[in-house]
Amino acid sequence: MKALTRLIFVDDNNEKFFGEGPYRLLRGVERTGSLRATAMEMGMSYTKALKLVNNAEKELGFQFTTRVVGGKSGGGSMLTEQGKEWLNRYEKYRDACLKENERLYREYYGE
Amino acid sequence: MKALTRLIFVDDNNEKFFGEGPYRLLRGVERTGSLRATAMEMGMSYTKALKLVNNAEKELGFQFTTRVVGGKSGGGSMLTEQGKEWLNRYEKYRDACLKENERLYREYYGE
């Protein structure tokens, strides 16, 4: 057995607006240049993916993605600088929590 | 905004078998003496509640509850000693994680 940690960012009404799903989605946009392709990879509908991103953007007050027009692939999306910064900070915070929680797990449940 | 922490205990196949739901359910049994009444309080079907408890018991290899037969209320359930010990340890571990994660939140997202 082991204990997993999930971090859920909520707004003032306790509505979820960020977590591992949006994180993976946006890292996918960074890698593939396409929200639609990333959603497909994750087995998520494009509508759902768009909703997750819009919802997080609305709460945080900045854009995660910006449209890239034209080019060989006919355009797509890329991350904004603010978007990248948020993802990097989330990643550091999440990893610090996971590390601490694993240490505590060994303390409470270890051999 | 704030970040919530959810802890999920999984078996070797990464199947969830314990977390805040079963914890609240079993603390309810301790308080009310009835799994059925607790499930109802939580808006959960009795079948679902029974499944959660059985599933955790199967993975952990001990009984959480024991039947109380007869009496004014016509019987019910109470926690076993091993069950209480598990809940107490889970509670301490969970609270330690929450405290650490809140400290880290202030470090990464604080004013």
Short mmCIF file of C-alpha atoms in Angstrom, two decimals:
data_model
loop_
_atom_site.label_atom_id
_atom_site.label_comp_id
_atom_site.label_asym_id
_atom_site.label_seq_id
_atom_site.Cartn_x
_atom_site.Cartn_y
_atom_site.Cartn_z
CA MET A 1 0.00 0.00 0.00
CA LYS A 2 0.95 3.63 -0.41
CA ALA A 3 -0.61 7.07 0.07
CA LEU A 4 -1.00 9.43 -2.89
CA THR A 5 -1.36 13.18 -2.51
CA ARG A 6 -3.71 15.25 -4.67
CA LEU A 7 -3.60 19.03 -4.53
CA ILE A 8 -6.73 20.94 -5.46
CA PHE A 9 -6.72 24.70 -5.91
CA VAL A 10 -10.10 26.22 -5.08
CA ASP A 11 -11.54 29.72 -5.28
CA ASP A 12 -13.26 31.59 -2.45
CA ASN A 13 -16.44 29.54 -3.05
CA ASN A 14 -14.46 26.29 -2.72
CA GLU A 15 -14.89 25.64 -6.45
CA LYS A 16 -11.97 23.77 -7.96
CA PHE A 17 -10.11 25.70 -10.64
CA PHE A 18 -6.69 24.04 -10.84
CA GLY A 19 -5.04 20.71 -10.20
CA GLU A 20 -3.18 17.89 -11.88
CA GLY A 21 -5.64 17.69 -14.83
CA PRO A 22 -5.25 21.30 -16.02
CA TYR A 23 -1.52 21.06 -15.26
CA ARG A 24 -1.02 18.05 -17.54
CA LEU A 25 -3.24 19.60 -20.19
CA LEU A 26 -1.23 22.83 -20.28
CA ARG A 27 2.13 21.04 -20.27
CA GLY A 28 0.74 19.13 -23.24
CA VAL A 29 -0.05 22.39 -25.05
CA GLU A 30 3.54 23.48 -24.38
CA ARG A 31 4.84 20.24 -25.92
CA THR A 32 2.42 19.74 -28.83
CA GLY A 33 1.32 23.30 -29.63
CA SER A 34 -2.31 22.16 -29.61
CA LEU A 35 -5.00 22.01 -26.93
CA ARG A 36 -7.11 19.78 -29.16
CA ALA A 37 -4.32 17.24 -29.71
CA THR A 38 -3.46 17.21 -25.99
CA ALA A 39 -7.09 16.71 -24.97
CA MET A 40 -7.29 13.79 -27.40
CA GLU A 41 -4.10 12.27 -25.99
CA MET A 42 -5.60 12.48 -22.50
CA GLY A 43 -8.92 10.99 -23.61
CA MET A 44 -10.70 14.25 -22.80
CA SER A 45 -13.18 16.10 -25.01
CA TYR A 46 -11.97 19.37 -26.51
CA THR A 47 -14.97 21.14 -24.95
CA LYS A 48 -14.01 19.86 -21.50
CA ALA A 49 -10.35 20.87 -22.02
CA LEU A 50 -11.34 24.36 -23.14
CA LYS A 51 -13.64 24.70 -20.13
CA LEU A 52 -10.86 23.70 -17.69
CA VAL A 53 -8.45 26.21 -19.18
CA ASN A 54 -11.01 29.04 -19.40
CA ASN A 55 -12.10 28.38 -15.84
CA ALA A 56 -8.54 28.59 -14.49
CA GLU A 57 -7.83 31.72 -16.56
CA LYS A 58 -10.97 33.39 -15.25
CA GLU A 59 -10.04 32.72 -11.63
CA LEU A 60 -6.37 33.68 -12.01
CA GLY A 61 -6.95 36.72 -14.19
CA PHE A 62 -4.44 35.92 -16.92
CA GLN A 63 -4.28 33.86 -20.13
CA PHE A 64 -2.49 30.51 -20.09
CA THR A 65 -2.44 30.16 -23.87
CA THR A 66 -2.21 32.39 -26.86
CA ARG A 67 -3.20 31.52 -30.42
CA VAL A 68 -0.58 30.91 -33.06
CA VAL A 69 -2.02 31.71 -36.49
CA GLY A 70 -1.02 30.02 -39.74
CA GLY A 71 2.19 28.08 -40.38
CA LYS A 72 2.57 24.59 -41.79
CA SER A 73 0.20 23.03 -39.23
CA GLY A 74 -2.47 25.70 -39.73
CA GLY A 75 -2.01 27.33 -36.33
CA GLY A 76 -2.42 26.21 -32.75
CA SER A 77 -1.77 27.35 -29.20
CA MET A 78 1.28 28.16 -27.14
CA LEU A 79 1.76 29.02 -23.47
CA THR A 80 2.09 32.61 -22.33
CA GLU A 81 5.01 33.64 -20.10
CA GLN A 82 2.63 34.08 -17.15
CA GLY A 83 1.19 30.65 -17.87
CA LYS A 84 4.65 29.06 -17.83
CA GLU A 85 5.50 30.81 -14.56
CA TRP A 86 2.31 29.54 -12.91
CA LEU A 87 2.98 25.97 -14.05
CA ASN A 88 6.57 26.11 -12.79
CA ARG A 89 5.48 27.40 -9.40
CA TYR A 90 2.69 24.83 -9.13
CA GLU A 91 5.18 22.08 -10.03
CA LYS A 92 7.63 23.19 -7.33
CA TYR A 93 4.90 23.49 -4.70
CA ARG A 94 3.37 20.10 -5.64
CA ASP A 95 6.75 18.34 -5.59
CA ALA A 96 7.61 19.87 -2.20
CA CYS A 97 4.26 18.65 -0.80
CA LEU A 98 4.71 15.17 -2.26
CA LYS A 99 8.20 14.92 -0.79
CA GLU A 100 7.04 16.01 2.67
CA ASN A 101 3.99 13.73 2.58
CA GLU A 102 6.17 10.76 1.62
CA ARG A 103 8.53 11.54 4.46
CA LEU A 104 5.55 11.71 6.86
CA TYR A 105 4.20 8.46 5.41
CA ARG A 106 7.44 6.70 6.31
CA GLU A 107 7.23 8.27 9.76
CA TYR A 108 3.64 7.11 10.39
CA TYR A 109 3.45 3.90 8.35
CA GLY A 110 7.07 2.95 7.72
CA GLU A 111 8.66 -0.29 8.69
CA MET B 1 -7.68 31.04 -3.45
CA LYS B 2 -6.30 28.18 -1.42
CA ALA B 3 -4.90 24.69 -2.00
CA LEU B 4 -6.60 21.65 -0.51
CA THR B 5 -4.81 18.37 0.10
CA ARG B 6 -6.49 15.00 -0.53
CA LEU B 7 -4.77 11.82 0.60
CA ILE B 8 -5.64 8.61 -1.22
CA PHE B 9 -4.50 5.22 0.02
CA VAL B 10 -4.05 2.75 -2.81
CA ASP B 11 -3.18 -0.94 -3.00
CA ASP B 12 -0.39 -2.46 -5.10
CA ASN B 13 -2.61 -2.18 -8.21
CA ASN B 14 -3.14 1.55 -7.55
CA GLU B 15 -6.77 0.90 -6.61
CA LYS B 16 -8.07 3.29 -3.99
CA PHE B 17 -9.11 1.63 -0.75
CA PHE B 18 -9.07 4.41 1.85
CA GLY B 19 -9.43 8.17 2.08
CA GLU B 20 -11.56 10.89 3.57
CA GLY B 21 -14.86 9.21 2.55
CA PRO B 22 -14.33 5.91 4.40
CA TYR B 23 -12.75 7.86 7.27
CA ARG B 24 -15.86 10.03 7.76
CA LEU B 25 -18.12 7.04 7.32
CA LEU B 26 -16.35 5.04 10.04
CA ARG B 27 -16.18 7.97 12.44
CA GLY B 28 -19.91 8.23 11.89
CA VAL B 29 -20.38 4.57 12.84
CA GLU B 30 -18.39 5.26 16.01
CA ARG B 31 -20.71 8.19 16.81
CA THR B 32 -24.09 6.82 15.74
CA GLY B 33 -23.62 3.05 16.09
CA SER B 34 -25.06 2.55 12.61
CA LEU B 35 -23.50 2.33 9.16
CA ARG B 36 -26.90 2.76 7.56
CA ALA B 37 -27.70 5.95 9.51
CA THR B 38 -24.23 7.37 8.75
CA ALA B 39 -24.51 6.59 5.04
CA MET B 40 -27.89 8.36 5.01
CA GLU B 41 -26.41 11.41 6.79
CA MET B 42 -23.69 11.58 4.16
CA GLY B 43 -26.15 11.20 1.28
CA MET B 44 -24.59 7.87 0.32
CA SER B 45 -26.42 4.62 -0.42
CA TYR B 46 -26.05 1.87 2.17
CA THR B 47 -24.76 -0.45 -0.58
CA LYS B 48 -22.01 2.02 -1.47
CA ALA B 49 -21.09 2.50 2.20
CA LEU B 50 -20.89 -1.25 2.78
CA LYS B 51 -18.75 -1.63 -0.32
CA LEU B 52 -16.30 1.06 0.85
CA VAL B 53 -15.91 -0.54 4.26
CA ASN B 54 -15.63 -4.11 2.91
CA ASN B 55 -13.08 -2.99 0.37
CA ALA B 56 -10.87 -1.32 2.99
CA GLU B 57 -11.19 -4.33 5.30
CA LYS B 58 -10.21 -6.71 2.52
CA GLU B 59 -7.07 -4.71 1.69
CA LEU B 60 -6.03 -4.14 5.32
CA GLY B 61 -6.85 -7.63 6.54
CA PHE B 62 -8.90 -6.69 9.59
CA GLN B 63 -12.49 -5.74 10.42
CA PHE B 64 -13.35 -2.09 11.03
CA THR B 65 -16.77 -2.81 12.48
CA THR B 66 -18.42 -5.51 14.50
CA ARG B 67 -22.14 -6.18 14.80
CA VAL B 68 -23.99 -5.30 17.95
CA VAL B 69 -27.04 -7.56 18.32
CA GLY B 70 -30.30 -6.63 20.01
CA GLY B 71 -30.80 -3.80 22.51
CA LYS B 72 -33.35 -1.01 22.39
CA SER B 73 -32.40 0.10 18.89
CA GLY B 74 -32.44 -3.44 17.52
CA GLY B 75 -28.69 -3.73 17.02
CA GLY B 76 -26.16 -1.90 14.90
CA SER B 77 -22.40 -1.62 14.38
CA MET B 78 -19.46 -0.48 16.46
CA LEU B 79 -15.79 0.00 15.67
CA THR B 80 -13.23 -2.65 16.51
CA GLU B 81 -10.08 -1.71 18.46
CA GLN B 82 -7.96 -2.24 15.34
CA GLY B 83 -10.38 -0.07 13.41
CA LYS B 84 -10.07 2.75 15.93
CA GLU B 85 -6.28 2.50 15.87
CA TRP B 86 -6.20 2.75 12.08
CA LEU B 87 -8.50 5.81 12.11
CA ASN B 88 -6.38 7.51 14.77
CA ARG B 89 -3.18 6.90 12.84
CA TYR B 90 -4.76 8.05 9.57
CA GLU B 91 -5.98 11.21 11.31
CA LYS B 92 -2.54 12.03 12.68
CA TYR B 93 -0.86 11.38 9.35
CA ARG B 94 -3.47 13.41 7.44
CA ASP B 95 -3.24 16.35 9.85
CA ALA B 96 0.57 16.33 9.70
CA CYS B 97 0.40 16.41 5.87
CA LEU B 98 -2.18 19.21 5.86
CA LYS B 99 -0.08 21.28 8.23
CA GLU B 100 3.09 20.82 6.16
CA ASN B 101 1.26 21.52 2.88
CA GLU B 102 -0.22 24.71 4.32
CA ARG B 103 3.22 25.82 5.47
CA LEU B 104 4.57 25.13 1.96
CA TYR B 105 1.61 26.98 0.43
CA ARG B 106 2.54 30.09 2.40
CA GLU B 107 6.14 29.62 1.28
CA TYR B 108 5.27 29.33 -2.43
CA TYR B 109 2.11 31.45 -2.67
CA GLY B 110 2.17 33.61 0.44
CA GLU B 111 1.99 37.34 0.49
#
